[in-house]
Coordinates of C-alpha atoms and ligand atoms in Angstrom, one line a residue:
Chain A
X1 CA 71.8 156.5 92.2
X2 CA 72.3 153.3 93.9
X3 CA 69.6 150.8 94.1
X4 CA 68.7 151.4 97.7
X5 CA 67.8 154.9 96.8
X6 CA 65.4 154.0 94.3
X7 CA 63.5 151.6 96.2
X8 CA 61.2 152.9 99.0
X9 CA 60.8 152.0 102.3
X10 CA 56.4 153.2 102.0
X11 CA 55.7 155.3 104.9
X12 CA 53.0 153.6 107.0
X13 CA 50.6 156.6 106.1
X14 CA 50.6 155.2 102.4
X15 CA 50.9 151.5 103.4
X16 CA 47.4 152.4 105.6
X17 CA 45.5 153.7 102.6
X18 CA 46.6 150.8 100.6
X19 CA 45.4 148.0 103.9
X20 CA 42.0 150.3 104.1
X21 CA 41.9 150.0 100.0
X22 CA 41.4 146.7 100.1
X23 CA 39.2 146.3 103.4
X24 CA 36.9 148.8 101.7
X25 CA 36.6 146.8 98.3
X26 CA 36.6 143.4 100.3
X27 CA 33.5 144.5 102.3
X28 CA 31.4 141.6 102.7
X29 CA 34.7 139.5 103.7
X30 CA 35.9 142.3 105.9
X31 CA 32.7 142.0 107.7
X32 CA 32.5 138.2 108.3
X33 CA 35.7 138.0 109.4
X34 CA 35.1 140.7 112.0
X35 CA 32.3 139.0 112.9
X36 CA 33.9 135.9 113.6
X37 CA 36.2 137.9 115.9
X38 CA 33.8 140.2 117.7
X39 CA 31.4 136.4 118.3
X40 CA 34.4 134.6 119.8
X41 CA 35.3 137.8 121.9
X42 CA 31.7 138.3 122.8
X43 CA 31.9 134.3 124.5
X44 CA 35.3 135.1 126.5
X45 CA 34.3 138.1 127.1
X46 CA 31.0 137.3 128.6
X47 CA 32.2 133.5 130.3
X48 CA 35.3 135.4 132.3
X49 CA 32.9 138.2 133.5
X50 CA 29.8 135.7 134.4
X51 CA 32.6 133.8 135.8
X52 CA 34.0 136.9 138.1
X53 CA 30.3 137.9 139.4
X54 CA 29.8 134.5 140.9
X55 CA 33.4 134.1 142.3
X56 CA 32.1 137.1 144.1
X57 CA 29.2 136.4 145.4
X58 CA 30.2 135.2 149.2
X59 CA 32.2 138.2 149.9
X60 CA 30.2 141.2 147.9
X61 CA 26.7 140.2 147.6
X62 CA 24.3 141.7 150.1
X63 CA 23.0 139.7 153.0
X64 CA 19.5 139.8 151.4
X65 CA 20.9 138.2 147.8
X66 CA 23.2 135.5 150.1
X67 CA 20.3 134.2 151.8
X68 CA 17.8 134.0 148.8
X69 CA 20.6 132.2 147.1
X70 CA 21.3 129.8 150.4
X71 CA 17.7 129.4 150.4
X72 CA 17.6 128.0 146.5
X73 CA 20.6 126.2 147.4
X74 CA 22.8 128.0 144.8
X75 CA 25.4 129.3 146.8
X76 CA 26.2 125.4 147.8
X77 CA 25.7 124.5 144.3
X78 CA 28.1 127.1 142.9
X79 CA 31.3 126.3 145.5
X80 CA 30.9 122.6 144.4
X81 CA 33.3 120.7 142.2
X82 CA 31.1 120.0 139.7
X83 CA 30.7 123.6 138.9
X84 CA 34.4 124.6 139.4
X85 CA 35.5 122.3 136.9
X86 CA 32.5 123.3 134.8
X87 CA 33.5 127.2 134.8
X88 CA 37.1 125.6 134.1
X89 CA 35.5 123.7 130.9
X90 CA 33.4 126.6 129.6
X91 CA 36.6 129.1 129.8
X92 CA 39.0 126.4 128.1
X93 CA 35.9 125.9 125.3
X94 CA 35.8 129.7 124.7
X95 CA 39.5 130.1 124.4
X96 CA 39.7 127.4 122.0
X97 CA 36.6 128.9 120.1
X98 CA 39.0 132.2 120.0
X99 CA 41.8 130.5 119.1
X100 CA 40.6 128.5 116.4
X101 CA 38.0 131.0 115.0
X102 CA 40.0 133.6 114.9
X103 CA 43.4 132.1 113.5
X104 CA 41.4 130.1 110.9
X105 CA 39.2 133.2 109.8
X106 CA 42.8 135.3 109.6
X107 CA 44.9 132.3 107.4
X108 CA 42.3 132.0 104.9
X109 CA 41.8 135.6 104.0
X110 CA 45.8 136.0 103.6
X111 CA 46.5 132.9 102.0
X112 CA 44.1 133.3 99.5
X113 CA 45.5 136.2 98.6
X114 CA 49.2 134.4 98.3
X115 CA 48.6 135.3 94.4
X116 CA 48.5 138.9 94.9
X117 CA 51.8 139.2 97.2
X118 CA 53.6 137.2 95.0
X119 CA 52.7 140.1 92.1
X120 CA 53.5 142.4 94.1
X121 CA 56.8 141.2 95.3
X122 CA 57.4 141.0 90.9
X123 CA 56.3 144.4 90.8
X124 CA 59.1 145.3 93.3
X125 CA 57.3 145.4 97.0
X126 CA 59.6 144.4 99.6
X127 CA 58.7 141.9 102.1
X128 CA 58.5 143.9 104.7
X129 CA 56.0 146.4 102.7
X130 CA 54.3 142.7 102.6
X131 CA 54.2 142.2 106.2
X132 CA 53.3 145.9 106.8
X133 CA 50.1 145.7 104.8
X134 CA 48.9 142.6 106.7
X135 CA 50.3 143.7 110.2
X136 CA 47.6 146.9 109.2
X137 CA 45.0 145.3 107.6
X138 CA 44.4 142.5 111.0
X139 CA 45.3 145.4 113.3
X140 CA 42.4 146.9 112.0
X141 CA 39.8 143.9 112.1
X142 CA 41.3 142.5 115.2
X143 CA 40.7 146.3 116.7
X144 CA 37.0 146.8 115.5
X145 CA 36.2 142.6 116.3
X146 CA 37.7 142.5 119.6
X147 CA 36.3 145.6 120.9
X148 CA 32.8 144.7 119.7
X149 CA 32.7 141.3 121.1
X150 CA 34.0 142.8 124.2
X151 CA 31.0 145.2 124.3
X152 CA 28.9 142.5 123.5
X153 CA 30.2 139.9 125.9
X154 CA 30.0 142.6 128.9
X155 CA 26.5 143.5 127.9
X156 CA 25.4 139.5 127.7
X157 CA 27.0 138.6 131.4
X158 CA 25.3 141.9 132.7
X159 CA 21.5 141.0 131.4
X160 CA 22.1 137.7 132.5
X161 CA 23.4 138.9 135.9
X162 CA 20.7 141.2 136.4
X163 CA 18.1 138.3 136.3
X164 CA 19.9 136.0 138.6
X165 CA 21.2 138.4 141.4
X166 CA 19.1 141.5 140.7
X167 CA 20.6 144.9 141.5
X168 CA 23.9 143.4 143.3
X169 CA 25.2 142.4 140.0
X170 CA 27.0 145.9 139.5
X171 CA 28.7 145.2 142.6
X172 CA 29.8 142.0 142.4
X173 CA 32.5 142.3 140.1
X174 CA 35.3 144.8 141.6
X175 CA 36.2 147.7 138.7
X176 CA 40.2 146.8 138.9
X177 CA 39.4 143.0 138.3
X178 CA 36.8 144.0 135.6
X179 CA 39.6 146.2 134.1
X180 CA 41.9 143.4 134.3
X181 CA 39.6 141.3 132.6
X182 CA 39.2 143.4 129.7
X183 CA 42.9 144.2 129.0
X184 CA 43.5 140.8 129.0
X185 CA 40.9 139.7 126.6
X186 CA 41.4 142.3 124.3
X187 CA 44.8 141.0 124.2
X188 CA 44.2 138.0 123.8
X189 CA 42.0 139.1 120.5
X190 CA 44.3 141.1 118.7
X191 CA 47.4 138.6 119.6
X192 CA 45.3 136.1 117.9
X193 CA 44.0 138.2 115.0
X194 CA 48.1 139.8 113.9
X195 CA 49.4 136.5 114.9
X196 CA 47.2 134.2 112.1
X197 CA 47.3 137.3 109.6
X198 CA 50.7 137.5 109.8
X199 CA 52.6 134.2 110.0
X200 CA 51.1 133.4 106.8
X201 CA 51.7 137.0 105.2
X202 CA 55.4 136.5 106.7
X203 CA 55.8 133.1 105.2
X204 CA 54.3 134.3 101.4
X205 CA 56.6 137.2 101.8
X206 CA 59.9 134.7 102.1
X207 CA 58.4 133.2 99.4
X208 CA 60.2 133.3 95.9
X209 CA 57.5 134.8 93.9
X210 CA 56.2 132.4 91.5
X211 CA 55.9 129.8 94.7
X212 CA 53.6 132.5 96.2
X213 CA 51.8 133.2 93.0
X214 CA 51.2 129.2 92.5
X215 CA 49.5 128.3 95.7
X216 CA 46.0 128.8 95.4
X217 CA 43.9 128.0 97.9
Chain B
X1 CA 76.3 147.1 91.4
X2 CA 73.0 146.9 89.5
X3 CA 73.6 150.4 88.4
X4 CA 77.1 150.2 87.0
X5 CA 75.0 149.8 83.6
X6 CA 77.4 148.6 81.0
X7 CA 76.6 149.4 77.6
X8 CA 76.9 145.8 76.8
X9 CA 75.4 144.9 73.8
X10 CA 73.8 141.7 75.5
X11 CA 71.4 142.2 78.2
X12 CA 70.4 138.8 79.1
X13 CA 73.1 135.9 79.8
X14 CA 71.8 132.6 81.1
X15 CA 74.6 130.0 81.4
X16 CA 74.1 126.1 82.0
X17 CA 70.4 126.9 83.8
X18 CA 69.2 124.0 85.3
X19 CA 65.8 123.7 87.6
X20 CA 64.9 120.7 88.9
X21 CA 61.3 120.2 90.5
X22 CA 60.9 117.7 93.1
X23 CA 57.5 116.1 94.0
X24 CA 57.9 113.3 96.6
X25 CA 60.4 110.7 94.5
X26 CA 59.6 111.9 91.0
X27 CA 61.8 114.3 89.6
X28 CA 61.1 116.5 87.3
X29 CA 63.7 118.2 85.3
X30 CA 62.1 121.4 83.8
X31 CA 65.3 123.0 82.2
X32 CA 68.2 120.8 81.2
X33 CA 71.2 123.7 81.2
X34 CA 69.9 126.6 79.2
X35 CA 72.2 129.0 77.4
X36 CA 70.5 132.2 76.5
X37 CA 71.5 135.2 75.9
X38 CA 69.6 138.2 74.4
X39 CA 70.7 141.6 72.6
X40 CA 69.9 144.9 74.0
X41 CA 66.9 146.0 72.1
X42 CA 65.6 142.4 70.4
X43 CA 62.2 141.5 70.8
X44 CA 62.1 137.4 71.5
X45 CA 60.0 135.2 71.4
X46 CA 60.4 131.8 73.4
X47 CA 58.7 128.7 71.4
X48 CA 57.7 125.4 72.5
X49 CA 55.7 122.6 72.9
X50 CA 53.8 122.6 76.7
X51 CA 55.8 121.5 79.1
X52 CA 59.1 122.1 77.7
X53 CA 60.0 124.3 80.3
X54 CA 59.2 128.0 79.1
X55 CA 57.6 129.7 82.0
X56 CA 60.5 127.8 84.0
X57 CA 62.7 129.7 82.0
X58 CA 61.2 132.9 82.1
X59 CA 60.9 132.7 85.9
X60 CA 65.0 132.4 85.8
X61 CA 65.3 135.1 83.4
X62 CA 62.8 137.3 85.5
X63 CA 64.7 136.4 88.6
X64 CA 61.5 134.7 90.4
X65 CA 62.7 131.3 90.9
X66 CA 66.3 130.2 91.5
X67 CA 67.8 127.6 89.1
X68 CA 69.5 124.2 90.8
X69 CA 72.3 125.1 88.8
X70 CA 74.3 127.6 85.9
X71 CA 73.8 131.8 86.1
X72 CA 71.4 134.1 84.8
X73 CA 73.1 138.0 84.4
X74 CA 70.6 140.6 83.8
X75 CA 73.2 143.5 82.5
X76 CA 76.2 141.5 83.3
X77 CA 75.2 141.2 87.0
X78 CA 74.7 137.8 88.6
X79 CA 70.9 137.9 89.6
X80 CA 72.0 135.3 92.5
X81 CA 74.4 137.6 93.7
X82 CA 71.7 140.0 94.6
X83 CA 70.5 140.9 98.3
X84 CA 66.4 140.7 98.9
X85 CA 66.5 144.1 98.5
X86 CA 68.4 144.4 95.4
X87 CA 66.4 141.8 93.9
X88 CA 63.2 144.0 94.5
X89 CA 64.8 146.9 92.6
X90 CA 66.0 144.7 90.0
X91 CA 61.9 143.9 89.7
X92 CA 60.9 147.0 90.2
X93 CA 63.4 148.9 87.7
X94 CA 64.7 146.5 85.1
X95 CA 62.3 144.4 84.1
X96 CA 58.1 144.5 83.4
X97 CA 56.6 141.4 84.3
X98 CA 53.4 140.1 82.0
X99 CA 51.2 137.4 83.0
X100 CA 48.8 135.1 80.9
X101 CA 46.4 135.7 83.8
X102 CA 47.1 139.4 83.8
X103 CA 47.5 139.3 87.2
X104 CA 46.1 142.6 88.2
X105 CA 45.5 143.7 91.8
X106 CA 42.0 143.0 92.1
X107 CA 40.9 145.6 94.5
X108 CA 42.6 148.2 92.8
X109 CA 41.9 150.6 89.7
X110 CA 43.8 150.4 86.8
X111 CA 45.2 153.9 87.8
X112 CA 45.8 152.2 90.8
X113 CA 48.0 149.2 89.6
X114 CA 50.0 151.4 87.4
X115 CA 50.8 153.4 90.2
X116 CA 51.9 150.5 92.3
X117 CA 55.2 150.1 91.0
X118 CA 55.8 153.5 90.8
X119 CA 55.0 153.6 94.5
X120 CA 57.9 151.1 95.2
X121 CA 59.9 153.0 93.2
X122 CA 59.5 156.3 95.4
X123 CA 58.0 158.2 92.9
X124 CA 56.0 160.7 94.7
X125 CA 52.5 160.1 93.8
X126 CA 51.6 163.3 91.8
X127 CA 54.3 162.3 89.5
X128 CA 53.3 158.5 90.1
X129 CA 50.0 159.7 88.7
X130 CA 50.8 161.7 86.1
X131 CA 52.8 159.1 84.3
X132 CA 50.3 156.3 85.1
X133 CA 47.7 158.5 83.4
X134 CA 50.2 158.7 80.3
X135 CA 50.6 155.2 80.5
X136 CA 46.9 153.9 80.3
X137 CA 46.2 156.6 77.5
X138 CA 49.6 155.2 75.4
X139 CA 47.8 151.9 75.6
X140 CA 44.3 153.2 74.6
X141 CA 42.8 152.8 78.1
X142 CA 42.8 156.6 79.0
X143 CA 38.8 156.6 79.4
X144 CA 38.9 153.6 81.9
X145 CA 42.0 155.1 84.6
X146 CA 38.9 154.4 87.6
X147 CA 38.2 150.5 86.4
X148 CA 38.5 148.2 88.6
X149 CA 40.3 144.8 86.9
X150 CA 36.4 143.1 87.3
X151 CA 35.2 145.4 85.3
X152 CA 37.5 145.0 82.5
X153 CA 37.6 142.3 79.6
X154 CA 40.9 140.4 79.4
X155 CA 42.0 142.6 76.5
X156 CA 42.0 145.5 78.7
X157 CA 43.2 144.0 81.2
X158 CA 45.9 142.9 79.5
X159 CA 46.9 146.5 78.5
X160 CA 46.8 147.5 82.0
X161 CA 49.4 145.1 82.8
X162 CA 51.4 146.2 79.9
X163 CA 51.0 150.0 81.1
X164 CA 52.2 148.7 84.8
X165 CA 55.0 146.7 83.6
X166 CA 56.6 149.7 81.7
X167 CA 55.6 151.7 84.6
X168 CA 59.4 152.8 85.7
X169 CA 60.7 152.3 82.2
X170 CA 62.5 148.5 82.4
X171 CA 65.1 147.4 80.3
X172 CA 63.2 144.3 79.5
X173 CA 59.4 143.5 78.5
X174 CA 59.3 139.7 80.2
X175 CA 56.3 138.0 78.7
X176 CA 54.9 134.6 79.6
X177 CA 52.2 133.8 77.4
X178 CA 50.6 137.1 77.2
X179 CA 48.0 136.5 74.6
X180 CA 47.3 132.8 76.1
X181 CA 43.9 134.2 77.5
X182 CA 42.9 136.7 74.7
X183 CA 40.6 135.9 71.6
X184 CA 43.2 136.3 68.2
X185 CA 42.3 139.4 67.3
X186 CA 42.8 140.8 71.3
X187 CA 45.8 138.9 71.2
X188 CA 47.2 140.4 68.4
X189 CA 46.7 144.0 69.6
X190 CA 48.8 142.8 72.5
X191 CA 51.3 141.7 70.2
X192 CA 51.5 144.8 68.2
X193 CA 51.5 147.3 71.5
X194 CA 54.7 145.3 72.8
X195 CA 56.4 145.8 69.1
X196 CA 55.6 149.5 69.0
X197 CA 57.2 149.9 72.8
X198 CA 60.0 147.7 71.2
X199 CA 60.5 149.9 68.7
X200 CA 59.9 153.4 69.8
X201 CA 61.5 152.4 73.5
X202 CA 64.4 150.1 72.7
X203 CA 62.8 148.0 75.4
X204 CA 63.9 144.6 75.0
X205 CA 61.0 141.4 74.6
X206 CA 61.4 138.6 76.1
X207 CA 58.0 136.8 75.5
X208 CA 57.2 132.5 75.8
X209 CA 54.2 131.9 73.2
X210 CA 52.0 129.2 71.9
X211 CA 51.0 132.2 69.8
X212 CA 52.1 132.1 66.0
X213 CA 51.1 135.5 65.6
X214 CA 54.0 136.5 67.3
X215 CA 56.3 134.7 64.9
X216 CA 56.0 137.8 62.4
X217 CA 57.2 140.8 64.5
X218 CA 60.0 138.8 66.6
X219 CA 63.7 139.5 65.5
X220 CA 64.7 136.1 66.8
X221 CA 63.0 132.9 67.8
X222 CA 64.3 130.8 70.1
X223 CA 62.8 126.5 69.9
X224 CA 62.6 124.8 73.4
X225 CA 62.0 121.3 74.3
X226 CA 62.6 119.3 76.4
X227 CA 64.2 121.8 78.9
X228 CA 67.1 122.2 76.2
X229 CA 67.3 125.1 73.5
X230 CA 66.9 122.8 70.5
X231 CA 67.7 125.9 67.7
X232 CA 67.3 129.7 67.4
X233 CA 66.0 131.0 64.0
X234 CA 65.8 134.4 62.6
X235 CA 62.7 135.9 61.4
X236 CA 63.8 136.3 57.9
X237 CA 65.0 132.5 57.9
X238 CA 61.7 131.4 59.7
X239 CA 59.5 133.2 56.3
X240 CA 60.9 131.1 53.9
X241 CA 60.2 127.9 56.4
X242 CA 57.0 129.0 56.9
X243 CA 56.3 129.7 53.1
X244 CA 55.4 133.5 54.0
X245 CA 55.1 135.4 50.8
X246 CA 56.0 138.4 52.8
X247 CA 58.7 140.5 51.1
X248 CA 61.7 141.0 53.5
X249 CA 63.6 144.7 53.0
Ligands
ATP1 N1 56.2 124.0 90.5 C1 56.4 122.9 89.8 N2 56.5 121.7 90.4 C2 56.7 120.6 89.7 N3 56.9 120.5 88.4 C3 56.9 121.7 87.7 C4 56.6 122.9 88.4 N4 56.6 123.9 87.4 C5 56.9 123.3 86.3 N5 57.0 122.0 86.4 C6 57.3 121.0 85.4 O1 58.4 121.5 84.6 C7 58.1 121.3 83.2 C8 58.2 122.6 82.5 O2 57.1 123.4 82.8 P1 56.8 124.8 82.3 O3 55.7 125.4 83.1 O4 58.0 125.6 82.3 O5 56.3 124.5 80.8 P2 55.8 125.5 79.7 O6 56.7 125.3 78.5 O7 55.6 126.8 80.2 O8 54.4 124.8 79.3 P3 53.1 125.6 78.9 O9 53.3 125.9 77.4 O10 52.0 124.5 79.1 O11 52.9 126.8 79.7 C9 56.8 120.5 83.1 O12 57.1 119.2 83.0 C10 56.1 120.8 84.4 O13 55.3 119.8 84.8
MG2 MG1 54.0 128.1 80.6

């Protein structure tokens, strides 16, 4: 037989029982991380769609909602500068939140884990059974976080809306832009969940094995 | 390639091995051109003071690390010749890898970890599990196949790894410092398991030691320091130098 024979290419359905293995028997860590994701996916989530009601207001609100907000002086207050470069502030702050959450949360639980790929790899796992595992395991978390926080985010900026504009919020923001919204922010979490999971998972893989199994972090 | 096995009677060759670790401008040279070479079947164990470059070696020999310079040949093939892929099989096939820190896949069962390599191996698993099974009971764990490592001492988890390193039946037992963690009398279980596999397998052992324990049941010692192979000595020479009054055959 020759050596590629011998040496298996694990179908993902095993490689997935191994990633939920380890999830399941991580618990506690499982569900901080996923935390951290579904909290910084709740803030996007809820900033872009508190942002969209109000970019709304002039064209969908009713007449009734325009003039109690002219009245109160909000609808001046909310085309001004200030609060334009405000709304830009608060999304930049929430995608750095993302970012930085997310990534960090992701690099720690795979690096310190550099010991076990590098006994794997000696127990003759290929680096792409490496990458597999990793690429499952933050699908998974980035899946269940990013759809939590998205639930959570919509919820908050819907509350909120409901005390500010009353029963016009569920018309100010148009369902396609909503949609958008969502696609794109749950994009945004799962990029940012596989992408910190994996470059690190990737790198240990490249690794020789006794340089993966020495860095501890 | 790998599986054009020769019948040579030496399974290990390491010529001129030289590594060389770098850290900033201090230069550290951990193996000084290394020639080793091992017999099919000899159980070895690798001696020397801390620091002299043992686990270096064995990393070589193992093919985890790449030496700066010289070859290693693991039945007459050129470990640095090998493709990624190759090298896993090498890994997974040819040689069982034992840790002083055992090592062990912490979020899995013993059954688990002995199954692991047999996984990469495409055993398919009701075989996998059938021989992992045989594996634990051969080293006296067959009441604990659902442990998880956590819940194990370091004797037991030391067998575990033994079990998972013979899992696909390698050429060569690779030791580094396998009773370094374990009280004496663990240790020396250890040390008797890995003769009886030498003996009724014909694996080979390659094993680095602080351990003098293992003096008595190794057919060859071989002195390092320094990063340089200072002597080799036989275990029948090494009795009289160590004033055994054990009666050789
Ligand atoms: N990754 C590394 N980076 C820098 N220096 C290293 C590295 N690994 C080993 N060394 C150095 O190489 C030399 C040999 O180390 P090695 O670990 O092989 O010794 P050893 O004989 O196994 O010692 P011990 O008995 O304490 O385990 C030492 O001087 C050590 O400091
Ligand atoms: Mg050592």
């Amino acid at each position: 037989m020759t050596p590629m024979q011998q040496i298996a290419i694990l179908p993902y359905r095993k490689v997935i029982a191994i990633a939920m293995r380890g999830l399941r028997f991580r618990l506690v860590k499982t569900f901080l991380v996923t935390c951290c994701i579904a909290l910084a996916l709740a803030f996007l989530t809820y900033i872009l769609c508190s942002n969209g009601m109000t970019a709304h207001l002039a064209d969908r609100a009713s007449d009734a909602l325009q003039q109690r907000l002219a009245r109160e002086g909000m609808l001046d207050q909310l085309k001004s500068a200030d609060k334009q470069s405000q709304t830009a502030w608060m999304l930049g702050i929430a995608l750095l939140i993302s970012f930085v959450g997310i990534v960090n949360a992701m690099l720690i639980s795979v690096t310190e884990r550099f010991r076990e790929i590098g006994t794997m790899k000696c127990l003759g796992g290929l680096d792409s059974f490496i990458v597999k595992l990793y690429l499952i395991e933050s699908l998974f978390q980035g899946v269940v976080g990013t759809v939590l926080g998205m639930v959570i985010g919509v919820i908050l900026a819907y509350v909120e809306g409901v005390g500010r504009f009353g029963g016009d919020t569920w018309n100010l923001l148009p369902p396609g832009e909503l949609a958008v919204l969502l696609v794109v922010t749950f994009g945004t979490g799962i990029v940012l969940t596989v992408a910190g999971a994996l470059y690190p998972a990737w790198r240990a893989a490249k690794m020789e094995p006794v340089d993966a199994m020495r860095s501890e972090v | 390639m790998i599986d054009d096995v020769t019948t040579s009677a030496q399974i290990v060759r390491a010529i001129g091995v030289r590594k060389v670790f770098r850290m900033g401008d201090e230069e550290v040279q951990a193996l000084k051109g290394v020639n080793f070479s091992v017999r099919r079947g000899e159980y070895i164990a690798l001696m020397g003071p801390s620091g002299s470059g043992k686990s270096t070696l064995f990393n070589m020999i193992g093919g985890l690390d790449k030496p700066n310079a010289g070859r290693v040949f693991i039945d007459e093939v050129d470990i640095a010749a090998l493709s990624t892929i190759e090298l896993a099989w090498l890994r997974c096939h040819k040689i069982g890898y034992i840790f002083q820190t055992f090592n062990l896949i912490p979020v899995a069962t013993a059954l688990d970890n002995v199954m692991l390599p047999l996984l990469f191996a495409d055993v398919p698993a009701t075989d996998a599990q059938d021989r992992a099974v045989e594996l634990l009971k051969k080293v006296g764990l067959g009441e604990r196949i659902f442990h998880k490592p956590v819940q194990m001492s370091g004797g037991q988890q030391q067998r575990v790894a033994v079990a998972r390193a013979l899992a696909n039946n390698p050429a060569i037992l690779l030791a580094d410092e396998p009773t370094g963690n374990l009280d004496s009398k663990t240790g020396h279980a250890i040390i008797e398991l890995m003769r009886e596999l030498n003996e009724s397998e014909g694996v080979t052992v390659i094993s680095a030691t602080h351990d003098y324990k293992m003096l008595s049941v190794s057919d060859r010692i071989a002195w390092l320091t320094d990063g340089v192979i200072e002597r080799f000595a036989k275990r029948d020479e090494l009795d009289i130098k160590e004033g055994s009054t054990d009666v050789r055959h």
